[in-house]
Coordinates of C-alpha atoms and ligand atoms in Angstrom, one line a residue:
X218 CA -8.2 17.5 24.6
X219 CA -5.1 16.4 22.9
X220 CA -4.7 17.6 19.3
X221 CA -4.0 15.2 16.5
X222 CA -2.2 16.2 13.3
X223 CA -1.8 14.7 9.8
X224 CA 1.8 15.2 8.7
X225 CA 2.6 14.7 5.0
X226 CA 6.0 14.8 3.3
X227 CA 6.8 14.6 -0.4
X228 CA 10.3 14.9 -1.8
X229 CA 11.7 15.3 -5.3
X230 CA 14.9 16.0 -7.2
X231 CA 15.3 18.8 -9.8
X232 CA 12.7 20.9 -8.0
X233 CA 9.1 20.7 -6.9
X234 CA 6.9 17.9 -8.3
X235 CA 4.6 20.6 -9.5
X236 CA 7.4 22.1 -11.7
X237 CA 8.4 18.8 -13.2
X238 CA 10.7 17.5 -10.4
X239 CA 11.2 13.7 -10.2
X240 CA 9.5 12.0 -7.3
X241 CA 11.9 10.5 -4.7
X242 CA 9.9 9.8 -1.6
X243 CA 6.6 10.5 0.1
X244 CA 5.0 9.5 3.4
X245 CA 2.5 10.5 6.0
X246 CA 1.7 10.1 9.7
X247 CA -1.1 10.8 12.1
X248 CA 0.4 11.9 15.4
X249 CA -0.3 13.8 18.6
X250 CA 0.8 17.4 18.6
X251 CA 3.6 16.7 21.1
X252 CA 5.2 14.3 18.5
X253 CA 5.2 16.7 15.6
X254 CA 8.8 17.8 15.7
X255 CA 10.1 14.2 16.1
X256 CA 7.9 13.1 13.2
X257 CA 8.9 15.9 10.9
X258 CA 12.6 15.2 11.6
X259 CA 12.1 11.4 10.9
X260 CA 10.4 12.1 7.6
X261 CA 13.1 14.6 6.6
X262 CA 15.8 12.0 7.3
X263 CA 13.9 9.6 5.1
X264 CA 13.6 12.0 2.3
X265 CA 17.4 12.6 2.3
X266 CA 18.3 8.9 2.5
X267 CA 16.4 7.3 -0.3
X268 CA 17.6 4.6 -2.8
X269 CA 16.0 6.7 -5.6
X270 CA 18.6 9.4 -5.1
X271 CA 19.2 12.7 -3.3
X272 CA 16.3 15.1 -3.2
X273 CA 16.6 18.9 -3.5
X274 CA 13.0 19.7 -2.7
X275 CA 10.9 18.7 0.3
X276 CA 7.3 19.8 1.0
X277 CA 5.8 19.3 4.4
X278 CA 2.2 19.8 5.4
X279 CA 0.8 19.7 8.9
X280 CA -2.9 19.7 9.4
X281 CA -5.0 19.3 12.6
X282 CA -7.6 16.6 12.3
X283 CA -11.1 16.5 13.7
X284 CA -10.9 13.6 16.1
X285 CA -14.6 12.8 15.9
X286 CA -14.3 12.1 12.2
X287 CA -11.6 9.6 12.6
X288 CA -12.7 6.0 12.0
X289 CA -10.9 2.9 13.4
X290 CA -10.4 -0.2 11.3
X291 CA -8.6 -3.6 11.9
X292 CA -5.4 -4.6 10.3
X293 CA -5.3 -7.3 7.6
X294 CA -3.3 -10.4 8.7
X295 CA 0.0 -11.1 6.9
X296 CA 1.1 -14.2 5.0
X297 CA 4.4 -14.4 3.1
X298 CA 4.9 -16.5 -0.1
X299 CA 8.5 -17.1 -1.0
X300 CA 9.3 -17.2 -4.7
X301 CA 12.6 -17.7 -6.5
X302 CA 12.2 -14.8 -8.9
X303 CA 9.8 -12.1 -10.2
X304 CA 8.4 -14.3 -13.0
X305 CA 7.3 -16.9 -10.5
X306 CA 6.1 -14.0 -8.3
X307 CA 3.9 -12.5 -11.0
X308 CA 2.4 -15.9 -11.8
X309 CA 1.7 -16.4 -8.2
X310 CA 0.1 -12.9 -7.9
X311 CA -2.3 -13.8 -10.7
X312 CA -3.3 -17.0 -8.8
X313 CA -3.8 -15.1 -5.5
X314 CA -6.0 -12.5 -7.2
X315 CA -7.9 -15.3 -8.8
X316 CA -8.5 -16.7 -5.2
X317 CA -9.9 -13.4 -4.3
X318 CA -12.8 -14.1 -6.7
X319 CA -11.7 -12.5 -10.0
X320 CA -11.5 -14.7 -13.2
X321 CA -8.0 -15.7 -14.2
X322 CA -8.0 -14.0 -17.6
X323 CA -9.1 -10.8 -15.9
X324 CA -6.3 -11.1 -13.3
X325 CA -3.8 -11.5 -16.2
X326 CA -5.1 -8.3 -17.8
X327 CA -4.9 -6.5 -14.5
X328 CA -1.3 -7.5 -13.8
X329 CA -0.4 -6.4 -17.3
X330 CA -2.0 -3.0 -16.6
X331 CA 0.4 -2.6 -13.7
X332 CA 3.4 -3.8 -15.8
X333 CA 2.5 -1.2 -18.5
X334 CA 1.7 1.8 -16.3
X335 CA 4.1 4.6 -16.4
X336 CA 5.1 7.2 -13.8
X337 CA 2.1 6.9 -11.5
X338 CA 1.7 9.0 -8.3
X339 CA -1.3 7.0 -7.0
X340 CA -3.2 3.9 -7.9
X341 CA -5.0 2.7 -11.0
X342 CA -8.6 1.7 -10.2
X343 CA -10.1 -0.9 -12.5
X344 CA -13.7 -2.2 -12.7
X345 CA -13.5 -6.0 -12.5
X346 CA -16.7 -6.3 -14.7
X347 CA -15.8 -4.2 -17.7
X348 CA -12.0 -4.0 -17.0
X349 CA -12.3 -0.2 -17.7
X350 CA -10.1 2.2 -15.8
X351 CA -12.2 4.3 -13.4
X352 CA -9.5 6.7 -12.1
X353 CA -8.9 9.8 -14.1
X354 CA -5.8 9.0 -16.1
X355 CA -4.7 12.6 -16.3
X356 CA -4.3 12.6 -12.5
X357 CA -1.8 9.8 -12.5
X358 CA -3.8 7.7 -10.2
X359 CA -5.7 8.0 -7.0
X360 CA -3.6 8.8 -3.8
X361 CA -4.9 7.2 -0.6
X362 CA -4.2 9.5 2.3
X363 CA -5.2 9.8 5.9
X364 CA -4.2 6.4 7.4
X365 CA -1.8 5.3 10.0
X366 CA -1.3 2.9 12.9
X367 CA -3.0 4.0 16.1
X368 CA -0.2 5.4 18.4
X369 CA -0.2 2.8 21.1
X370 CA 0.0 -0.1 18.7
X371 CA 3.1 0.9 17.0
X372 CA 5.5 -0.8 19.4
X373 CA 3.7 -4.1 19.5
X374 CA 3.5 -4.0 15.7
X375 CA 7.2 -3.4 15.4
X376 CA 8.0 -6.2 17.8
X377 CA 5.8 -8.6 15.9
X378 CA 7.3 -7.6 12.6
X379 CA 10.8 -7.8 14.0
X380 CA 10.3 -11.5 15.0
X381 CA 9.7 -12.2 11.3
X382 CA 12.4 -10.0 10.0
X383 CA 10.0 -7.7 8.2
X384 CA 10.1 -4.6 10.4
X385 CA 10.7 -2.0 7.8
X386 CA 8.8 1.1 6.6
X387 CA 7.6 -0.5 3.4
X388 CA 5.8 -3.3 5.3
X389 CA 4.4 -1.0 8.0
X390 CA 3.0 1.6 5.5
X391 CA 1.8 -0.9 3.0
X392 CA -0.2 -3.0 5.5
X393 CA -1.8 0.2 6.8
X394 CA -2.6 1.4 3.3
X395 CA -3.9 -2.0 2.2
X396 CA -6.1 -2.3 5.3
X397 CA -7.7 1.0 4.5
X398 CA -8.1 0.2 0.8
X399 CA -9.7 -3.2 1.4
X400 CA -12.2 -1.5 3.8
X401 CA -13.3 0.9 1.1
X402 CA -16.7 0.5 -0.5
X403 CA -16.6 -1.9 -3.6
X404 CA -12.9 -2.8 -3.5
X405 CA -12.3 -6.5 -3.9
X406 CA -8.5 -6.7 -4.0
X407 CA -5.3 -4.7 -4.4
X408 CA -2.0 -5.6 -6.3
X409 CA 1.1 -3.7 -5.5
X410 CA 4.9 -3.6 -5.9
X411 CA 7.3 -0.8 -4.9
X412 CA 8.9 1.7 -7.2
X413 CA 12.1 1.6 -5.0
X414 CA 14.8 -0.1 -7.1
X415 CA 16.1 -2.2 -4.2
X416 CA 12.8 -3.4 -2.9
X417 CA 11.5 -6.3 -4.9
X418 CA 8.6 -7.6 -2.6
X419 CA 5.0 -6.8 -3.3
X420 CA 1.6 -8.0 -2.3
X421 CA -2.0 -9.0 -3.2
X422 CA -4.5 -8.0 -0.5
X423 CA -8.2 -9.0 -0.1
X424 CA -10.7 -9.1 2.8
X425 CA -10.7 -12.9 2.9
X426 CA -7.0 -13.7 2.1
X427 CA -5.5 -10.8 4.1
X428 CA -2.2 -9.2 3.1
X429 CA -0.4 -11.8 1.0
X430 CA 3.3 -10.7 0.6
X431 CA 5.2 -12.1 -2.4
X432 CA 8.9 -11.9 -2.0
X433 CA 9.7 -10.9 -5.6
X434 CA 7.4 -9.1 -7.9
X435 CA 10.1 -7.3 -9.9
X436 CA 13.8 -7.5 -10.7
X437 CA 16.3 -5.9 -8.4
X438 CA 17.3 -2.4 -9.9
X439 CA 13.9 -1.9 -11.6
X440 CA 12.3 1.4 -10.5
X441 CA 8.9 0.7 -12.0
X442 CA 6.2 0.0 -9.4
X443 CA 2.6 0.8 -8.8
X444 CA -0.8 -0.1 -7.4
X445 CA -4.0 -1.4 -8.8
X446 CA -7.3 -1.4 -6.9
X447 CA -9.9 -3.9 -8.3
X448 CA -13.3 -2.4 -7.9
X449 CA -16.7 -4.1 -8.3
X450 CA -19.0 -1.5 -9.8
X451 CA -22.1 -3.7 -9.0
X452 CA -21.3 -3.3 -5.2
X453 CA -20.7 0.5 -4.8
X454 CA -20.5 3.9 -6.4
X455 CA -17.0 4.8 -7.6
X456 CA -17.2 8.4 -6.3
X457 CA -18.1 7.1 -2.8
X458 CA -15.1 4.8 -3.0
X459 CA -12.6 7.4 -4.2
X460 CA -13.8 9.9 -1.6
X461 CA -13.3 7.4 1.2
X462 CA -9.8 6.6 -0.1
X463 CA -8.8 10.2 -0.4
X464 CA -10.5 11.8 2.6
X465 CA -11.7 9.5 5.4
X466 CA -9.1 9.5 8.1
X467 CA -8.6 5.9 9.3
X468 CA -6.5 4.6 12.2
X469 CA -5.6 0.9 12.3
X470 CA -6.4 -0.3 15.8
X471 CA -5.3 -3.9 15.8
X472 CA -1.9 -5.6 15.2
X473 CA -1.8 -8.1 12.4
X474 CA -1.3 -11.8 12.9
X475 CA 1.6 -13.2 11.0
X476 CA 0.7 -16.5 9.5
X477 CA 4.0 -17.9 8.4
X478 CA 5.8 -18.5 5.2
X479 CA 4.7 -20.6 2.2
X480 CA 5.9 -21.7 -1.2
X481 CA 3.5 -20.7 -3.9
X482 CA 2.4 -24.3 -4.5
X483 CA 1.8 -24.9 -0.8
X484 CA -0.2 -21.6 -0.4
X485 CA -2.5 -22.5 -3.3
X486 CA -3.0 -26.1 -2.1
X487 CA -3.8 -24.9 1.4
X488 CA -6.2 -22.2 0.3
X489 CA -8.0 -24.8 -1.8
X490 CA -8.3 -26.9 1.3
X491 CA -9.6 -23.9 3.3
X492 CA -12.3 -23.2 0.6
X493 CA -13.6 -26.8 0.6
Ligands
WAQ99 N1 -2.0 5.9 -2.6 C1 -2.1 5.3 -3.8 N2 -1.0 4.9 -4.5 C2 0.2 5.0 -4.0 C3 0.4 5.6 -2.7 C4 -0.8 6.1 -2.0 N3 -0.7 6.7 -0.8 N4 1.7 5.6 -2.4 C5 2.3 5.0 -3.4 N5 1.4 4.6 -4.4 C6 1.7 4.0 -5.7 C7 2.5 4.8 -6.6 O1 2.1 4.6 -7.9 C8 3.9 4.2 -6.3 O2 4.7 4.3 -7.5 C9 3.6 2.8 -6.0 O3 2.3 2.8 -5.4 C10 4.6 2.1 -5.1 O4 4.8 2.9 -4.0 O5 7.3 -6.4 1.9 O6 6.9 0.6 -0.9 O7 5.6 3.5 -1.7 O8 5.2 -6.5 2.5 O9 7.2 2.4 -3.5 C11 5.2 -3.3 -0.5 C12 5.7 -4.0 0.7 C13 5.8 -2.0 -0.5 C14 5.7 -5.5 0.4 C15 5.2 -1.1 -1.5 O10 5.3 1.1 -2.5 C16 6.1 -6.2 1.7 C17 5.9 0.3 -1.6 P1 5.8 2.5 -2.8
MG100 MG1 8.5 4.2 -3.2

């Protein structure tokens, strides 16, 4: 039987993350053994060519996976909302989160949490009932690991994204991550924008709305980004959810539909229509 490996890369400058180095880049893949060398070399190139600066430390880990424990999940579909600037984008993000079923004042609070969070490695998890943080703050957030596109889908995925001019690593990895996050027990929605200074787009994801990209959620040049997972503590146990996010290996076995571009007004009007 063909062996499958999880390859993880993390890169930093001024030394190892564990000795205070500054995080530059991180990524992971799930690949067949025969593709290990190619994958390691791609990830190494990525580490050395990052807008956050040149790294002087890279850590690789390669681990064989138990194929029987891998679960397959579908991709979220993609919609893009075009906004003029990040202020409009953040307002729009609040409205989209609200559409996912969270009260508007709570959505405002959640967005502010992301705006105010500093130097996170993973995601903040917030309970949508009490608005309390459920991740351990000392850990700098929960890292989701063990997800990727199923090998055979990647070419179709890239062609599909290419047609809409969104074939880049940010989109590919974020859609895979969000699809896993939304499939986790108790998670209602996710809000994210990148920490890469030259990548201003972000998204809100939910089961019903899919992966809703918003073209600007921060100003160009800003290297503050993050992720917030909104969790409903009446629906699941937080430990079960965090375990799933950290440990369950998931492959995305469908290719997303790309449902066009909207202005924020048009998106909100249309989704009101859909919900009637
Ligand atoms: N698990 C949890 N949180 C993570 C993970 C992970 N595996 N990876 C990154 N984060 C958190 C961490 O706090 C980062 O600072 C933050 O998210 C942003 O990470 O065009 O590139 O990898 O469709 O910079 C959105 C794409 C791209 C929008 C998001 O995030 C589009 C992106 P980045
Ligand atoms: Mg980044």
